[in-house]
PDB file of N, CA and C in Angstrom:
ATOM      1  N   MET X   1      89.326 -95.160  75.102  1.00 63.00           N
ATOM      2  CA  MET X   1      89.509 -96.571  75.477  1.00 63.00           C
ATOM      3  C   MET X   1      90.887 -96.835  75.897  1.00 63.00           C
ATOM      4  N   ASN X   2      91.860 -96.296  75.133  1.00 72.00           N
ATOM      5  CA  ASN X   2      93.278 -96.532  75.460  1.00 72.00           C
ATOM      6  C   ASN X   2      93.722 -95.848  76.687  1.00 72.00           C
ATOM      7  N   LYS X   3      93.190 -94.692  76.917  1.00 73.00           N
ATOM      8  CA  LYS X   3      93.475 -93.985  78.235  1.00 73.00           C
ATOM      9  C   LYS X   3      92.942 -94.777  79.335  1.00 73.00           C
ATOM     10  N   LEU X   4      91.693 -95.270  79.254  1.00 73.00           N
ATOM     11  CA  LEU X   4      91.104 -96.093  80.312  1.00 73.00           C
ATOM     12  C   LEU X   4      91.982 -97.269  80.576  1.00 73.00           C
ATOM     13  N   LEU X   5      92.470 -97.926  79.588  1.00 72.00           N
ATOM     14  CA  LEU X   5      93.260 -99.155  79.730  1.00 72.00           C
ATOM     15  C   LEU X   5      94.594 -98.813  80.464  1.00 72.00           C
ATOM     16  N   VAL X   6      95.323 -97.638  80.052  1.00 74.00           N
ATOM     17  CA  VAL X   6      96.540 -97.225  80.671  1.00 74.00           C
ATOM     18  C   VAL X   6      96.290 -96.837  82.155  1.00 74.00           C
ATOM     19  N   ILE X   7      95.148 -96.186  82.394  1.00 78.00           N
ATOM     20  CA  ILE X   7      94.885 -95.814  83.802  1.00 78.00           C
ATOM     21  C   ILE X   7      94.630 -96.987  84.640  1.00 78.00           C
ATOM     22  N   THR X   8      93.948 -97.992  84.080  1.00 78.00           N
ATOM     23  CA  THR X   8      93.678 -99.246  84.841  1.00 78.00           C
ATOM     24  C   THR X   8      94.932 -99.992  85.199  1.00 78.00           C
ATOM     25  N   VAL X   9      95.820-100.030  84.223  1.00 70.00           N
ATOM     26  CA  VAL X   9      97.163-100.740  84.410  1.00 70.00           C
ATOM     27  C   VAL X   9      97.979 -99.949  85.524  1.00 70.00           C
ATOM     28  N   LEU X  10      97.952 -98.586  85.436  1.00 67.00           N
ATOM     29  CA  LEU X  10      98.723 -97.786  86.386  1.00 67.00           C
ATOM     30  C   LEU X  10      98.132 -97.974  87.803  1.00 67.00           C
ATOM     31  N   VAL X  11      96.764 -98.015  87.910  1.00 70.00           N
ATOM     32  CA  VAL X  11      96.151 -98.144  89.218  1.00 70.00           C
ATOM     33  C   VAL X  11      96.458 -99.591  89.760  1.00 70.00           C
ATOM     34  N   ALA X  12      96.516-100.576  88.871  1.00 66.00           N
ATOM     35  CA  ALA X  12      96.802-101.932  89.362  1.00 66.00           C
ATOM     36  C   ALA X  12      98.281-101.995  89.793  1.00 66.00           C
ATOM     37  N   LEU X  13      99.139-101.338  89.098  1.00 57.00           N
ATOM     38  CA  LEU X  13     100.578-101.309  89.479  1.00 57.00           C
ATOM     39  C   LEU X  13     100.765-100.566  90.761  1.00 57.00           C
ATOM     40  N   LEU X  14     100.068 -99.459  91.007  1.00 59.00           N
ATOM     41  CA  LEU X  14     100.108 -98.672  92.179  1.00 59.00           C
ATOM     42  C   LEU X  14      99.541 -99.519  93.342  1.00 59.00           C
ATOM     43  N   ALA X  15      98.479-100.202  93.098  1.00 62.00           N
ATOM     44  CA  ALA X  15      97.830-101.093  94.191  1.00 62.00           C
ATOM     45  C   ALA X  15      98.846-102.206  94.595  1.00 62.00           C
ATOM     46  N   LEU X  16      99.565-102.785  93.601  1.00 58.00           N
ATOM     47  CA  LEU X  16     100.445-103.827  93.918  1.00 58.00           C
ATOM     48  C   LEU X  16     101.790-103.273  94.707  1.00 58.00           C
ATOM     49  N   SER X  17     102.092-102.059  94.410  1.00 60.00           N
ATOM     50  CA  SER X  17     103.242-101.494  95.090  1.00 60.00           C
ATOM     51  C   SER X  17     102.915-100.897  96.480  1.00 60.00           C
ATOM     52  N   ALA X  18     101.661-100.919  96.806  1.00 55.00           N
ATOM     53  CA  ALA X  18     101.330-100.302  98.136  1.00 55.00           C
ATOM     54  C   ALA X  18     101.878-101.160  99.200  1.00 55.00           C
ATOM     55  N   GLU X  19     102.254-100.435 100.318  1.00 51.00           N
ATOM     56  CA  GLU X  19     102.765-101.094 101.524  1.00 51.00           C
ATOM     57  C   GLU X  19     101.726-101.831 102.294  1.00 51.00           C
ATOM     58  N   SER X  20     102.091-102.866 103.041  1.00 48.00           N
ATOM     59  CA  SER X  20     100.985-103.426 103.816  1.00 48.00           C
ATOM     60  C   SER X  20     100.648-102.579 105.040  1.00 48.00           C
ATOM     61  N   PHE X  21      99.699-103.081 105.871  1.00 46.00           N
ATOM     62  CA  PHE X  21      99.267-102.234 107.054  1.00 46.00           C
ATOM     63  C   PHE X  21     100.190-102.177 108.174  1.00 46.00           C
ATOM     64  N   ARG X  22     101.211-103.066 108.141  1.00 50.00           N
ATOM     65  CA  ARG X  22     102.150-103.061 109.199  1.00 50.00           C
ATOM     66  C   ARG X  22     102.971-101.838 109.154  1.00 50.00           C
ATOM     67  N   VAL X  23     103.502-101.448 110.322  1.00 52.00           N
ATOM     68  CA  VAL X  23     104.413-100.328 110.336  1.00 52.00           C
ATOM     69  C   VAL X  23     105.742-100.731 109.839  1.00 52.00           C
ATOM     70  N   PRO X  24     106.235-100.061 108.718  1.00 56.00           N
ATOM     71  CA  PRO X  24     107.545-100.429 108.136  1.00 56.00           C
ATOM     72  C   PRO X  24     108.660-100.131 109.145  1.00 56.00           C
ATOM     73  N   ARG X  25     109.696-100.914 108.930  1.00 60.00           N
ATOM     74  CA  ARG X  25     110.995-100.703 109.743  1.00 60.00           C
ATOM     75  C   ARG X  25     111.658 -99.453 109.180  1.00 60.00           C
ATOM     76  N   GLN X  26     112.412 -98.905 109.996  1.00 59.00           N
ATOM     77  CA  GLN X  26     113.318 -97.735 109.591  1.00 59.00           C
ATOM     78  C   GLN X  26     114.266 -98.253 108.501  1.00 59.00           C
ATOM     79  N   ALA X  27     114.113 -97.735 107.325  1.00 55.00           N
ATOM     80  CA  ALA X  27     114.983 -98.138 106.231  1.00 55.00           C
ATOM     81  C   ALA X  27     116.150 -97.175 106.139  1.00 55.00           C
ATOM     82  N   ALA X  28     117.233 -97.783 105.593  1.00 51.00           N
ATOM     83  CA  ALA X  28     118.352 -96.857 105.411  1.00 51.00           C
ATOM     84  C   ALA X  28     118.144 -95.998 104.276  1.00 51.00           C
ATOM     85  N   ALA X  29     118.740 -94.726 104.372  1.00 46.00           N
ATOM     86  CA  ALA X  29     118.420 -93.712 103.349  1.00 46.00           C
ATOM     87  C   ALA X  29     119.042 -94.169 101.971  1.00 46.00           C
ATOM     88  N   GLU X  30     119.996 -94.999 101.933  1.00 44.00           N
ATOM     89  CA  GLU X  30     120.624 -95.369 100.662  1.00 44.00           C
ATOM     90  C   GLU X  30     119.934 -96.541  99.986  1.00 44.00           C
ATOM     91  N   GLU X  31     118.811 -97.058 100.561  1.00 52.00           N
ATOM     92  CA  GLU X  31     118.078 -98.194 100.010  1.00 52.00           C
ATOM     93  C   GLU X  31     117.429 -97.892  98.698  1.00 52.00           C
ATOM     94  N   GLU X  32     117.581 -98.795  97.791  1.00 61.00           N
ATOM     95  CA  GLU X  32     117.115 -98.528  96.370  1.00 61.00           C
ATOM     96  C   GLU X  32     115.552 -98.764  96.433  1.00 61.00           C
ATOM     97  N   GLU X  33     114.969 -98.162  95.383  1.00 67.00           N
ATOM     98  CA  GLU X  33     113.483 -98.494  95.167  1.00 67.00           C
ATOM     99  C   GLU X  33     113.270 -99.832  94.745  1.00 67.00           C
ATOM    100  N   GLY X  34     112.038-100.364  94.987  1.00 81.00           N
ATOM    101  CA  GLY X  34     111.728-101.689  94.595  1.00 81.00           C
ATOM    102  C   GLY X  34     111.608-101.793  93.093  1.00 81.00           C
ATOM    103  N   THR X  35     111.570-103.059  92.628  1.00 85.00           N
ATOM    104  CA  THR X  35     111.465-103.253  91.209  1.00 85.00           C
ATOM    105  C   THR X  35     110.134-102.786  90.633  1.00 85.00           C
ATOM    106  N   LEU X  36     108.991-102.980  91.391  1.00 86.00           N
ATOM    107  CA  LEU X  36     107.753-102.621  91.013  1.00 86.00           C
ATOM    108  C   LEU X  36     107.607-101.106  90.892  1.00 86.00           C
ATOM    109  N   ALA X  37     108.246-100.403  91.843  1.00 85.00           N
ATOM    110  CA  ALA X  37     108.235 -98.873  91.815  1.00 85.00           C
ATOM    111  C   ALA X  37     108.980 -98.365  90.643  1.00 85.00           C
ATOM    112  N   ARG X  38     110.065 -99.048  90.255  1.00 87.00           N
ATOM    113  CA  ARG X  38     110.775 -98.576  89.035  1.00 87.00           C
ATOM    114  C   ARG X  38     109.953 -98.779  87.831  1.00 87.00           C
ATOM    115  N   ILE X  39     109.317 -99.936  87.715  1.00 88.00           N
ATOM    116  CA  ILE X  39     108.500-100.288  86.567  1.00 88.00           C
ATOM    117  C   ILE X  39     107.302 -99.242  86.445  1.00 88.00           C
ATOM    118  N   THR X  40     106.745 -98.982  87.593  1.00 89.00           N
ATOM    119  CA  THR X  40     105.657 -98.012  87.634  1.00 89.00           C
ATOM    120  C   THR X  40     106.094 -96.609  87.188  1.00 89.00           C
ATOM    121  N   ASP X  41     107.284 -96.226  87.737  1.00 90.00           N
ATOM    122  CA  ASP X  41     107.769 -94.887  87.292  1.00 90.00           C
ATOM    123  C   ASP X  41     108.090 -94.837  85.712  1.00 90.00           C
ATOM    124  N   THR X  42     108.661 -95.940  85.253  1.00 90.00           N
ATOM    125  CA  THR X  42     108.958 -96.071  83.764  1.00 90.00           C
ATOM    126  C   THR X  42     107.691 -95.997  83.072  1.00 90.00           C
ATOM    127  N   VAL X  43     106.644 -96.723  83.409  1.00 91.00           N
ATOM    128  CA  VAL X  43     105.445 -96.685  82.691  1.00 91.00           C
ATOM    129  C   VAL X  43     104.717 -95.279  82.704  1.00 91.00           C
ATOM    130  N   LYS X  44     104.863 -94.661  83.820  1.00 92.00           N
ATOM    131  CA  LYS X  44     104.238 -93.269  83.995  1.00 92.00           C
ATOM    132  C   LYS X  44     105.025 -92.325  82.985  1.00 92.00           C
ATOM    133  N   SER X  45     106.308 -92.450  83.003  1.00 91.00           N
ATOM    134  CA  SER X  45     107.120 -91.558  82.173  1.00 91.00           C
ATOM    135  C   SER X  45     106.781 -91.799  80.677  1.00 91.00           C
ATOM    136  N   TYR X  46     106.720 -93.077  80.272  1.00 91.00           N
ATOM    137  CA  TYR X  46     106.342 -93.404  78.818  1.00 91.00           C
ATOM    138  C   TYR X  46     104.912 -92.867  78.575  1.00 91.00           C
ATOM    139  N   TYR X  47     104.008 -92.983  79.434  1.00 90.00           N
ATOM    140  CA  TYR X  47     102.620 -92.490  79.234  1.00 90.00           C
ATOM    141  C   TYR X  47     102.588 -90.970  79.039  1.00 90.00           C
ATOM    142  N   GLU X  48     103.333 -90.262  79.947  1.00 91.00           N
ATOM    143  CA  GLU X  48     103.377 -88.808  79.946  1.00 91.00           C
ATOM    144  C   GLU X  48     104.006 -88.368  78.611  1.00 91.00           C
ATOM    145  N   GLN X  49     105.043 -89.046  78.167  1.00 91.00           N
ATOM    146  CA  GLN X  49     105.762 -88.671  76.973  1.00 91.00           C
ATOM    147  C   GLN X  49     104.852 -88.841  75.799  1.00 91.00           C
ATOM    148  N   SER X  50     104.096 -90.007  75.692  1.00 89.00           N
ATOM    149  CA  SER X  50     103.252 -90.273  74.608  1.00 89.00           C
ATOM    150  C   SER X  50     102.140 -89.197  74.594  1.00 89.00           C
ATOM    151  N   VAL X  51     101.550 -88.791  75.744  1.00 88.00           N
ATOM    152  CA  VAL X  51     100.541 -87.814  75.745  1.00 88.00           C
ATOM    153  C   VAL X  51     101.015 -86.532  75.289  1.00 88.00           C
ATOM    154  N   ASN X  52     102.279 -86.115  75.676  1.00 89.00           N
ATOM    155  CA  ASN X  52     102.848 -84.871  75.265  1.00 89.00           C
ATOM    156  C   ASN X  52     103.089 -84.857  73.791  1.00 89.00           C
ATOM    157  N   THR X  53     103.591 -85.984  73.265  1.00 90.00           N
ATOM    158  CA  THR X  53     103.853 -86.097  71.762  1.00 90.00           C
ATOM    159  C   THR X  53     102.493 -85.906  71.051  1.00 90.00           C
ATOM    160  N   ALA X  54     101.520 -86.554  71.427  1.00 87.00           N
ATOM    161  CA  ALA X  54     100.243 -86.475  70.805  1.00 87.00           C
ATOM    162  C   ALA X  54      99.722 -85.057  70.859  1.00 87.00           C
ATOM    163  N   SER X  55      99.825 -84.395  71.944  1.00 87.00           N
ATOM    164  CA  SER X  55      99.417 -82.987  72.119  1.00 87.00           C
ATOM    165  C   SER X  55     100.189 -82.106  71.179  1.00 87.00           C
ATOM    166  N   ASN X  56     101.509 -82.338  71.049  1.00 87.00           N
ATOM    167  CA  ASN X  56     102.317 -81.485  70.131  1.00 87.00           C
ATOM    168  C   ASN X  56     101.866 -81.743  68.755  1.00 87.00           C
ATOM    169  N   TYR X  57     101.554 -82.976  68.284  1.00 84.00           N
ATOM    170  CA  TYR X  57     101.128 -83.245  66.988  1.00 84.00           C
ATOM    171  C   TYR X  57      99.818 -82.512  66.696  1.00 84.00           C
ATOM    172  N   LEU X  58      98.838 -82.515  67.694  1.00 80.00           N
ATOM    173  CA  LEU X  58      97.576 -81.813  67.467  1.00 80.00           C
ATOM    174  C   LEU X  58      97.778 -80.274  67.268  1.00 80.00           C
ATOM    175  N   GLU X  59      98.709 -79.767  68.061  1.00 82.00           N
ATOM    176  CA  GLU X  59      98.932 -78.342  68.054  1.00 82.00           C
ATOM    177  C   GLU X  59      99.567 -78.009  66.620  1.00 82.00           C
ATOM    178  N   SER X  60     100.459 -78.818  66.147  1.00 80.00           N
ATOM    179  CA  SER X  60     101.070 -78.562  64.818  1.00 80.00           C
ATOM    180  C   SER X  60     100.115 -78.716  63.756  1.00 80.00           C
ATOM    181  N   ILE X  61      99.027 -79.551  63.833  1.00 77.00           N
ATOM    182  CA  ILE X  61      98.075 -79.729  62.854  1.00 77.00           C
ATOM    183  C   ILE X  61      97.192 -78.515  62.905  1.00 77.00           C
ATOM    184  N   LYS X  62      96.865 -77.947  64.043  1.00 77.00           N
ATOM    185  CA  LYS X  62      96.035 -76.821  64.135  1.00 77.00           C
ATOM    186  C   LYS X  62      96.762 -75.599  63.558  1.00 77.00           C
ATOM    187  N   GLY X  63      98.094 -75.604  63.720  1.00 74.00           N
ATOM    188  CA  GLY X  63      98.939 -74.546  63.130  1.00 74.00           C
ATOM    189  C   GLY X  63      98.916 -74.480  61.649  1.00 74.00           C
ATOM    190  N   MET X  64      98.670 -75.612  60.991  1.00 79.00           N
ATOM    191  CA  MET X  64      98.550 -75.694  59.485  1.00 79.00           C
ATOM    192  C   MET X  64      97.279 -75.090  58.955  1.00 79.00           C
ATOM    193  N   LYS X  65      96.337 -74.837  59.761  1.00 79.00           N
ATOM    194  CA  LYS X  65      95.007 -74.365  59.427  1.00 79.00           C
ATOM    195  C   LYS X  65      94.366 -75.209  58.392  1.00 79.00           C
ATOM    196  N   LEU X  66      94.367 -76.515  58.663  1.00 78.00           N
ATOM    197  CA  LEU X  66      93.704 -77.462  57.737  1.00 78.00           C
ATOM    198  C   LEU X  66      92.207 -77.270  57.606  1.00 78.00           C
ATOM    199  N   GLU X  67      91.539 -76.862  58.702  1.00 79.00           N
ATOM    200  CA  GLU X  67      90.158 -76.624  58.681  1.00 79.00           C
ATOM    201  C   GLU X  67      89.779 -75.558  57.689  1.00 79.00           C
ATOM    202  N   GLU X  68      90.570 -74.434  57.703  1.00 84.00           N
ATOM    203  CA  GLU X  68      90.361 -73.301  56.799  1.00 84.00           C
ATOM    204  C   GLU X  68      90.496 -73.747  55.313  1.00 84.00           C
ATOM    205  N   LYS X  69      91.548 -74.555  55.130  1.00 85.00           N
ATOM    206  CA  LYS X  69      91.881 -75.038  53.777  1.00 85.00           C
ATOM    207  C   LYS X  69      90.713 -75.962  53.264  1.00 85.00           C
ATOM    208  N   ALA X  70      90.249 -76.776  54.177  1.00 84.00           N
ATOM    209  CA  ALA X  70      89.163 -77.655  53.747  1.00 84.00           C
ATOM    210  C   ALA X  70      87.924 -76.901  53.390  1.00 84.00           C
ATOM    211  N   LYS X  71      87.607 -75.857  54.219  1.00 88.00           N
ATOM    212  CA  LYS X  71      86.464 -75.063  54.017  1.00 88.00           C
ATOM    213  C   LYS X  71      86.533 -74.301  52.661  1.00 88.00           C
ATOM    214  N   ASN X  72      87.689 -73.791  52.356  1.00 91.00           N
ATOM    215  CA  ASN X  72      87.920 -73.129  51.050  1.00 91.00           C
ATOM    216  C   ASN X  72      87.740 -74.031  49.945  1.00 91.00           C
ATOM    217  N   LEU X  73      88.265 -75.303  50.033  1.00 91.00           N
ATOM    218  CA  LEU X  73      88.101 -76.243  48.950  1.00 91.00           C
ATOM    219  C   LEU X  73      86.709 -76.655  48.730  1.00 91.00           C
ATOM    220  N   PHE X  74      85.894 -76.823  49.847  1.00 92.00           N
ATOM    221  CA  PHE X  74      84.515 -77.121  49.711  1.00 92.00           C
ATOM    222  C   PHE X  74      83.819 -76.018  48.979  1.00 92.00           C
ATOM    223  N   GLU X  75      84.045 -74.753  49.338  1.00 94.00           N
ATOM    224  CA  GLU X  75      83.309 -73.633  48.796  1.00 94.00           C
ATOM    225  C   GLU X  75      83.670 -73.573  47.225  1.00 94.00           C
ATOM    226  N   GLU X  76      84.956 -73.722  46.928  1.00 94.00           N
ATOM    227  CA  GLU X  76      85.311 -73.623  45.481  1.00 94.00           C
ATOM    228  C   GLU X  76      84.632 -74.778  44.709  1.00 94.00           C
ATOM    229  N   THR X  77      84.669 -75.950  45.305  1.00 95.00           N
ATOM    230  CA  THR X  77      84.079 -77.079  44.629  1.00 95.00           C
ATOM    231  C   THR X  77      82.583 -76.922  44.482  1.00 95.00           C
ATOM    232  N   THR X  78      81.946 -76.334  45.435  1.00 95.00           N
ATOM    233  CA  THR X  78      80.419 -76.107  45.397  1.00 95.00           C
ATOM    234  C   THR X  78      80.167 -75.075  44.257  1.00 95.00           C
ATOM    235  N   LYS X  79      81.000 -74.023  44.204  1.00 94.00           N
ATOM    236  CA  LYS X  79      80.796 -73.064  43.067  1.00 94.00           C
ATOM    237  C   LYS X  79      80.901 -73.683  41.759  1.00 94.00           C
ATOM    238  N   ALA X  80      81.934 -74.471  41.557  1.00 93.00           N
ATOM    239  CA  ALA X  80      82.169 -75.147  40.221  1.00 93.00           C
ATOM    240  C   ALA X  80      81.019 -76.103  39.879  1.00 93.00           C
ATOM    241  N   VAL X  81      80.618 -76.953  40.802  1.00 94.00           N
ATOM    242  CA  VAL X  81      79.525 -77.875  40.559  1.00 94.00           C
ATOM    243  C   VAL X  81      78.232 -77.184  40.320  1.00 94.00           C
ATOM    244  N   SER X  82      77.916 -76.092  40.988  1.00 94.00           N
ATOM    245  CA  SER X  82      76.672 -75.351  40.797  1.00 94.00           C
ATOM    246  C   SER X  82      76.702 -74.719  39.373  1.00 94.00           C
ATOM    247  N   THR X  83      77.810 -74.211  38.953  1.00 93.00           N
ATOM    248  CA  THR X  83      77.980 -73.703  37.576  1.00 93.00           C
ATOM    249  C   THR X  83      77.699 -74.747  36.536  1.00 93.00           C
ATOM    250  N   TYR X  84      78.241 -75.873  36.608  1.00 94.00           N
ATOM    251  CA  TYR X  84      78.091 -76.950  35.579  1.00 94.00           C
ATOM    252  C   TYR X  84      76.671 -77.496  35.676  1.00 94.00           C
ATOM    253  N   THR X  85      76.047 -77.573  36.872  1.00 95.00           N
ATOM    254  CA  THR X  85      74.657 -78.002  37.017  1.00 95.00           C
ATOM    255  C   THR X  85      73.694 -77.014  36.324  1.00 95.00           C
ATOM    256  N   GLY X  86      74.022 -75.680  36.478  1.00 94.00           N
ATOM    257  CA  GLY X  86      73.205 -74.738  35.794  1.00 94.00           C
ATOM    258  C   GLY X  86      73.280 -74.906  34.296  1.00 94.00           C
ATOM    259  N   ILE X  87      74.498 -75.176  33.719  1.00 94.00           N
ATOM    260  CA  ILE X  87      74.667 -75.348  32.292  1.00 94.00           C
ATOM    261  C   ILE X  87      73.886 -76.652  31.890  1.00 94.00           C
ATOM    262  N   LEU X  88      73.992 -77.663  32.625  1.00 95.00           N
ATOM    263  CA  LEU X  88      73.275 -78.959  32.317  1.00 95.00           C
ATOM    264  C   LEU X  88      71.782 -78.662  32.292  1.00 95.00           C
ATOM    265  N   GLN X  89      71.287 -78.033  33.278  1.00 94.00           N
ATOM    266  CA  GLN X  89      69.784 -77.692  33.350  1.00 94.00           C
ATOM    267  C   GLN X  89      69.327 -76.917  32.147  1.00 94.00           C
ATOM    268  N   ASP X  90      70.130 -75.925  31.710  1.00 93.00           N
ATOM    269  CA  ASP X  90      69.803 -75.099  30.577  1.00 93.00           C
ATOM    270  C   ASP X  90      69.821 -75.906  29.317  1.00 93.00           C
ATOM    271  N   GLN X  91      70.706 -76.857  29.131  1.00 93.00           N
ATOM    272  CA  GLN X  91      70.856 -77.652  27.995  1.00 93.00           C
ATOM    273  C   GLN X  91      69.641 -78.642  27.993  1.00 93.00           C
ATOM    274  N   LEU X  92      69.246 -79.153  29.104  1.00 93.00           N
ATOM    275  CA  LEU X  92      68.080 -80.115  29.116  1.00 93.00           C
ATOM    276  C   LEU X  92      66.784 -79.325  28.830  1.00 93.00           C
ATOM    277  N   TYR X  93      66.713 -78.116  29.336  1.00 92.00           N
ATOM    278  CA  TYR X  93      65.521 -77.325  29.122  1.00 92.00           C
ATOM    279  C   TYR X  93      65.312 -77.141  27.564  1.00 92.00           C
ATOM    280  N   HIS X  94      66.461 -76.719  26.876  1.00 91.00           N
ATOM    281  CA  HIS X  94      66.402 -76.456  25.468  1.00 91.00           C
ATOM    282  C   HIS X  94      66.253 -77.767  24.685  1.00 91.00           C
ATOM    283  N   ILE X  95      66.577 -78.925  25.212  1.00 91.00           N
ATOM    284  CA  ILE X  95      66.282 -80.192  24.470  1.00 91.00           C
ATOM    285  C   ILE X  95      64.790 -80.515  24.569  1.00 91.00           C
ATOM    286  N   PHE X  96      64.124 -80.326  25.768  1.00 91.00           N
ATOM    287  CA  PHE X  96      62.753 -80.629  25.948  1.00 91.00           C
ATOM    288  C   PHE X  96      61.809 -79.565  25.364  1.00 91.00           C
ATOM    289  N   TYR X  97      62.264 -78.302  25.452  1.00 90.00           N
ATOM    290  CA  TYR X  97      61.379 -77.151  24.997  1.00 90.00           C
ATOM    291  C   TYR X  97      62.204 -76.418  23.983  1.00 90.00           C
ATOM    292  N   PRO X  98      62.280 -76.883  22.784  1.00 86.00           N
ATOM    293  CA  PRO X  98      63.068 -76.179  21.698  1.00 86.00           C
ATOM    294  C   PRO X  98      62.357 -74.902  21.226  1.00 86.00           C
ATOM    295  N   GLN X  99      63.111 -73.869  21.045  1.00 81.00           N
ATOM    296  CA  GLN X  99      62.579 -72.655  20.533  1.00 81.00           C
ATOM    297  C   GLN X  99      62.694 -72.612  18.984  1.00 81.00           C
ATOM    298  N   ASN X 100      61.628 -72.248  18.402  1.00 61.00           N
ATOM    299  CA  ASN X 100      61.652 -72.187  16.803  1.00 61.00           C
ATOM    300  C   ASN X 100      62.419 -71.078  16.225  1.00 61.00           C
TER     301      ASN X 100
END
């Protein structure tokens, strides 16, 4: 959703900065960019920087091997719970069916 919004804003800015259909005059080489072009370039650079930062964060999270740690934690918890469940079943069995 956020990417779609950013792309829409960029397309709108690019559309506004588009030249008209008239043939432009020969401009001097030292002429500065328009204000809208500078704003567009700034927004593009901020967008690229934020995408790069997010990508770097994702890569660093993958480097921590969190998925493997979560899987190991789940397996250890499952083993512990199954052990205590077995003990509870055994106790209930002996409560309902006592041996003389």
